[in-house]
Amino acid sequence: MDQSIWAQYGPPPQPYIWAVPGALIPTGSDVSIFCRTPPGVTTVRLYHYEPYGRWFDHTPEGAQEVFEFSLQRMTHENVGVYYCEYRKGGEWSQKSDLLNLVMTGVYKEKPSLTVDSGPQGFSERNVTLLCHTPHSFDTFIFCRGGNASLPQNCSSQSHNTFLISPVSPGHRRTYRCFGSTKNNSFFWSLPSDPLELSIPVSPLKNHQYISPVENVRNIDRRELRNSSARFLYGGDLFLYILEPLVIWDVLGL
């Protein structure tokens, strides 16, 4: 029955794979790989696709749909690419997405992450981050989010500068970087300390609009004194005031 249904409606659903606590695992730490399948499967197989080409089978108990494969004490033998598939009704399913399991802390030198050229003002612009490493790495990994546990939030490249573009007012995100080598791409250094990049929102978004400029004399003095910024307009004149106290004499206030 299952085979006839799959023949009519296509292959069985794709299984789902993930790792806990994440796919970036410190040296010597434990990690569990989970595979989720539809109910009624007879075998679940976890492939260690690269670099070792081995697999582990799991036989479900009852209506089990989530299967755990535990890896104790992360070592060089556990790193690499994993995927899972399952057997149901005499047919194997399609493969899950690939899971890249990386071991961090292989290289004990700790990188540092700095802003190479930061934003000036409040307009959209580019920001470059620079990953400083004492080791002679030829691969640099920049991760967004700070927890550095999800490879999909990381990007790998051959140079140690990372361009963020565009960076708009209100941008706020944490970054880390790692060092690695092309020959051992699943072995990473310790993570850098987190770098929080925060671009303040332009005060122009909280401006006050006044026309004509003569009406500036009618502004309540207490309101102006209590304001951190005001934007005054009159004809072709735009006056942006960051510090109200500097205009008391000019405006006769």
Tab-separated table of N, CA, C and O in Angstrom, residues 72-131:
chain	number	residue	atom	x	y	z
A	72	GLN	N	29.842	11.168	21.768
A	72	GLN	CA	30.475	11.522	23.033
A	72	GLN	C	31.868	12.095	22.803
A	72	GLN	O	32.652	11.562	22.027
A	73	ARG	N	32.141	13.196	23.480
A	73	ARG	CA	33.473	13.818	23.463
A	73	ARG	C	33.954	14.061	22.029
A	73	ARG	O	34.611	13.233	21.423
A	74	MET	N	33.626	15.208	21.529
A	74	MET	CA	33.925	15.588	20.152
A	74	MET	C	35.416	15.438	19.839
A	74	MET	O	36.282	15.998	20.520
A	75	THR	N	35.725	14.650	18.812
A	75	THR	CA	37.097	14.455	18.356
A	75	THR	C	37.159	14.648	16.845
A	75	THR	O	36.128	14.873	16.181
A	76	HIS	N	38.356	14.517	16.279
A	76	HIS	CA	38.524	14.703	14.839
A	76	HIS	C	37.746	13.663	14.042
A	76	HIS	O	37.419	13.879	12.877
A	77	GLU	N	37.421	12.493	14.671
A	77	GLU	CA	36.676	11.455	13.960
A	77	GLU	C	35.195	11.797	13.801
A	77	GLU	O	34.506	11.173	12.992
A	78	ASN	N	34.705	12.761	14.582
A	78	ASN	CA	33.285	13.106	14.526
A	78	ASN	C	32.971	14.251	13.565
A	78	ASN	O	31.799	14.480	13.249
A	79	VAL	N	33.980	14.982	13.118
A	79	VAL	CA	33.706	16.149	12.281
A	79	VAL	C	33.297	15.712	10.880
A	79	VAL	O	33.497	14.555	10.479
A	80	GLY	N	32.698	16.634	10.148
A	80	GLY	CA	32.376	16.357	8.749
A	80	GLY	C	30.922	16.574	8.412
A	80	GLY	O	30.166	17.223	9.147
A	81	VAL	N	30.512	16.015	7.280
A	81	VAL	CA	29.181	16.221	6.713
A	81	VAL	C	28.298	15.007	7.029
A	81	VAL	O	28.693	13.863	6.800
A	82	TYR	N	27.112	15.286	7.549
A	82	TYR	CA	26.147	14.235	7.884
A	82	TYR	C	24.833	14.473	7.135
A	82	TYR	O	24.478	15.615	6.813
A	83	TYR	N	24.128	13.382	6.881
A	83	TYR	CA	22.732	13.476	6.455
A	83	TYR	C	22.018	12.210	6.903
A	83	TYR	O	22.657	11.204	7.269
A	84	CYS	N	20.706	12.231	6.918
A	84	CYS	CA	19.960	11.032	7.309
A	84	CYS	C	18.885	10.721	6.267
A	84	CYS	O	18.465	11.591	5.481
A	85	GLU	N	18.475	9.475	6.249
A	85	GLU	CA	17.380	9.005	5.414
A	85	GLU	C	16.690	7.849	6.146
A	85	GLU	O	17.202	7.363	7.171
A	86	TYR	N	15.560	7.415	5.648
A	86	TYR	CA	14.824	6.345	6.326
A	86	TYR	C	14.241	5.384	5.304
A	86	TYR	O	14.106	5.699	4.114
A	87	ARG	N	13.902	4.208	5.812
A	87	ARG	CA	13.313	3.161	4.979
A	87	ARG	C	11.883	2.899	5.461
A	87	ARG	O	11.633	2.751	6.643
A	88	LYS	N	10.976	2.857	4.499
A	88	LYS	CA	9.574	2.608	4.818
A	88	LYS	C	8.923	1.909	3.635
A	88	LYS	O	9.021	2.393	2.505
A	89	GLY	N	8.264	0.792	3.902
A	89	GLY	CA	7.592	0.067	2.828
A	89	GLY	C	8.534	-0.464	1.771
A	89	GLY	O	8.185	-0.526	0.594
A	90	GLY	N	9.780	-0.793	2.160
A	90	GLY	CA	10.729	-1.351	1.217
A	90	GLY	C	11.432	-0.333	0.350
A	90	GLY	O	12.154	-0.703	-0.586
A	91	GLU	N	11.250	0.948	0.625
A	91	GLU	CA	11.860	2.000	-0.204
A	91	GLU	C	12.580	3.010	0.682
A	91	GLU	O	12.089	3.364	1.764
A	92	TRP	N	13.731	3.472	0.224
A	92	TRP	CA	14.470	4.494	0.952
A	92	TRP	C	13.975	5.888	0.555
A	92	TRP	O	13.669	6.141	-0.606
A	93	SER	N	13.919	6.763	1.522
A	93	SER	CA	13.486	8.139	1.281
A	93	SER	C	14.593	8.937	0.602
A	93	SER	O	15.721	8.450	0.433
A	94	GLN	N	14.286	10.158	0.241
A	94	GLN	CA	15.320	11.073	-0.209
A	94	GLN	C	16.167	11.505	0.981
A	94	GLN	O	15.775	11.340	2.143
A	95	LYS	N	17.323	12.056	0.725
A	95	LYS	CA	18.245	12.463	1.781
A	95	LYS	C	17.759	13.752	2.444
A	95	LYS	O	17.107	14.585	1.822
A	96	SER	N	18.116	13.897	3.707
A	96	SER	CA	17.885	15.165	4.392
A	96	SER	C	18.855	16.215	3.865
A	96	SER	O	19.772	15.920	3.085
A	97	ASP	N	18.693	17.441	4.299
A	97	ASP	CA	19.706	18.459	4.040
A	97	ASP	C	21.011	18.040	4.712
A	97	ASP	O	21.021	17.235	5.652
A	98	LEU	N	22.106	18.589	4.251
A	98	LEU	CA	23.409	18.256	4.829
A	98	LEU	C	23.635	19.030	6.125
A	98	LEU	O	23.258	20.195	6.251
A	99	LEU	N	24.276	18.375	7.081
A	99	LEU	CA	24.652	18.983	8.354
A	99	LEU	C	26.169	18.963	8.451
A	99	LEU	O	26.793	17.899	8.410
A	100	ASN	N	26.770	20.138	8.561
A	100	ASN	CA	28.226	20.250	8.686
A	100	ASN	C	28.591	20.370	10.158
A	100	ASN	O	28.283	21.377	10.802
A	101	LEU	N	29.260	19.355	10.676
A	101	LEU	CA	29.647	19.340	12.088
A	101	LEU	C	31.101	19.776	12.197
A	101	LEU	O	31.999	19.132	11.637
A	102	VAL	N	31.329	20.866	12.925
A	102	VAL	CA	32.650	21.495	13.024
A	102	VAL	C	33.136	21.424	14.463
A	102	VAL	O	32.359	21.600	15.403
A	103	MET	N	34.421	21.186	14.645
A	103	MET	CA	35.030	21.189	15.978
A	103	MET	C	35.804	22.491	16.162
A	103	MET	O	36.695	22.817	15.369
A	104	THR	N	35.481	23.232	17.202
A	104	THR	CA	36.148	24.503	17.488
A	104	THR	C	37.157	24.325	18.622
A	104	THR	O	37.073	23.388	19.407
A	105	GLY	N	38.102	25.237	18.700
A	105	GLY	CA	39.122	25.166	19.738
A	105	GLY	C	40.265	24.238	19.393
A	105	GLY	O	41.103	23.936	20.257
A	106	VAL	N	40.323	23.764	18.150
A	106	VAL	CA	41.445	22.914	17.726
A	106	VAL	C	42.744	23.712	17.790
A	106	VAL	O	43.786	23.210	18.236
A	107	TYR	N	42.688	24.950	17.351
A	107	TYR	CA	43.821	25.869	17.442
A	107	TYR	C	43.569	26.773	18.642
A	107	TYR	O	42.536	27.445	18.722
A	108	LYS	N	44.494	26.796	19.582
A	108	LYS	CA	44.268	27.484	20.848
A	108	LYS	C	44.469	28.993	20.757
A	108	LYS	O	44.094	29.724	21.669
A	109	GLU	N	45.066	29.465	19.672
A	109	GLU	CA	45.219	30.910	19.518
A	109	GLU	C	43.842	31.537	19.291
A	109	GLU	O	43.082	31.097	18.428
A	110	LYS	N	43.544	32.562	20.047
A	110	LYS	CA	42.221	33.180	19.991
A	110	LYS	C	42.256	34.419	19.099
A	110	LYS	O	43.021	35.353	19.348
A	111	PRO	N	41.435	34.460	18.042
A	111	PRO	CA	41.411	35.653	17.190
A	111	PRO	C	40.768	36.839	17.911
A	111	PRO	O	40.102	36.677	18.941
A	112	SER	N	40.959	38.006	17.362
A	112	SER	CA	40.263	39.204	17.838
A	112	SER	C	39.575	39.855	16.644
A	112	SER	O	40.087	39.829	15.526
A	113	LEU	N	38.412	40.433	16.902
A	113	LEU	CA	37.594	41.023	15.843
A	113	LEU	C	37.422	42.502	16.115
A	113	LEU	O	37.011	42.906	17.211
A	114	THR	N	37.739	43.329	15.123
A	114	THR	CA	37.623	44.768	15.263
A	114	THR	C	36.923	45.358	14.045
A	114	THR	O	36.794	44.712	13.003
A	115	VAL	N	36.488	46.600	14.197
A	115	VAL	CA	35.918	47.347	13.071
A	115	VAL	C	37.053	48.033	12.353
A	115	VAL	O	37.780	48.845	12.929
A	116	ASP	N	37.234	47.714	11.085
A	116	ASP	CA	38.335	48.280	10.307
A	116	ASP	C	38.012	49.687	9.833
A	116	ASP	O	38.850	50.568	9.853
A	117	SER	N	36.779	49.896	9.372
A	117	SER	CA	36.362	51.240	8.950
A	117	SER	C	34.889	51.378	9.301
A	117	SER	O	34.043	50.812	8.629
A	118	GLY	N	34.621	52.116	10.334
A	118	GLY	CA	33.255	52.213	10.838
A	118	GLY	C	32.434	53.256	10.130
A	118	GLY	O	32.937	54.050	9.339
A	119	PRO	N	31.125	53.294	10.422
A	119	PRO	CA	30.232	54.256	9.791
A	119	PRO	C	30.432	55.661	10.348
A	119	PRO	O	30.770	55.832	11.499
A	120	GLN	N	30.248	56.652	9.528
A	120	GLN	CA	30.285	58.050	9.924
A	120	GLN	C	28.913	58.661	9.637
A	120	GLN	O	28.421	58.576	8.526
A	121	GLY	N	28.308	59.267	10.640
A	121	GLY	CA	26.977	59.833	10.439
A	121	GLY	C	25.904	58.778	10.533
A	121	GLY	O	26.073	57.732	11.145
A	122	PHE	N	24.766	59.044	9.850
A	122	PHE	CA	23.610	58.182	10.003
A	122	PHE	C	23.085	57.628	8.688
A	122	PHE	O	22.025	57.043	8.639
A	123	SER	N	23.811	57.817	7.594
A	123	SER	CA	23.341	57.319	6.309
A	123	SER	C	23.767	55.866	6.118
A	123	SER	O	24.620	55.348	6.830
A	124	GLU	N	23.135	55.215	5.124
A	124	GLU	CA	23.513	53.842	4.823
A	124	GLU	C	24.925	53.817	4.252
A	124	GLU	O	25.296	54.648	3.445
A	125	ARG	N	25.712	52.818	4.690
A	125	ARG	CA	27.084	52.731	4.226
A	125	ARG	C	27.627	51.334	4.518
A	125	ARG	O	26.920	50.489	5.053
A	126	ASN	N	28.867	51.111	4.158
A	126	ASN	CA	29.508	49.823	4.375
A	126	ASN	C	30.361	49.857	5.637
A	126	ASN	O	30.908	50.897	6.000
A	127	VAL	N	30.478	48.713	6.283
A	127	VAL	CA	31.366	48.554	7.431
A	127	VAL	C	32.223	47.317	7.185
A	127	VAL	O	31.717	46.282	6.751
A	128	THR	N	33.504	47.425	7.459
A	128	THR	CA	34.417	46.300	7.282
A	128	THR	C	34.914	45.833	8.642
A	128	THR	O	35.404	46.640	9.438
A	129	LEU	N	34.782	44.525	8.895
A	129	LEU	CA	35.312	43.922	10.109
A	129	LEU	C	36.626	43.226	9.776
A	129	LEU	O	36.793	42.658	8.701
A	130	LEU	N	37.551	43.254	10.721
A	130	LEU	CA	38.878	42.672	10.514
A	130	LEU	C	39.130	41.621	11.589
A	130	LEU	O	39.021	41.894	12.778
A	131	CYS	N	39.462	40.399	11.154
A	131	CYS	CA	39.744	39.287	12.062
A	131	CYS	C	41.256	39.142	12.209
A	131	CYS	O	41.950	38.766	11.258
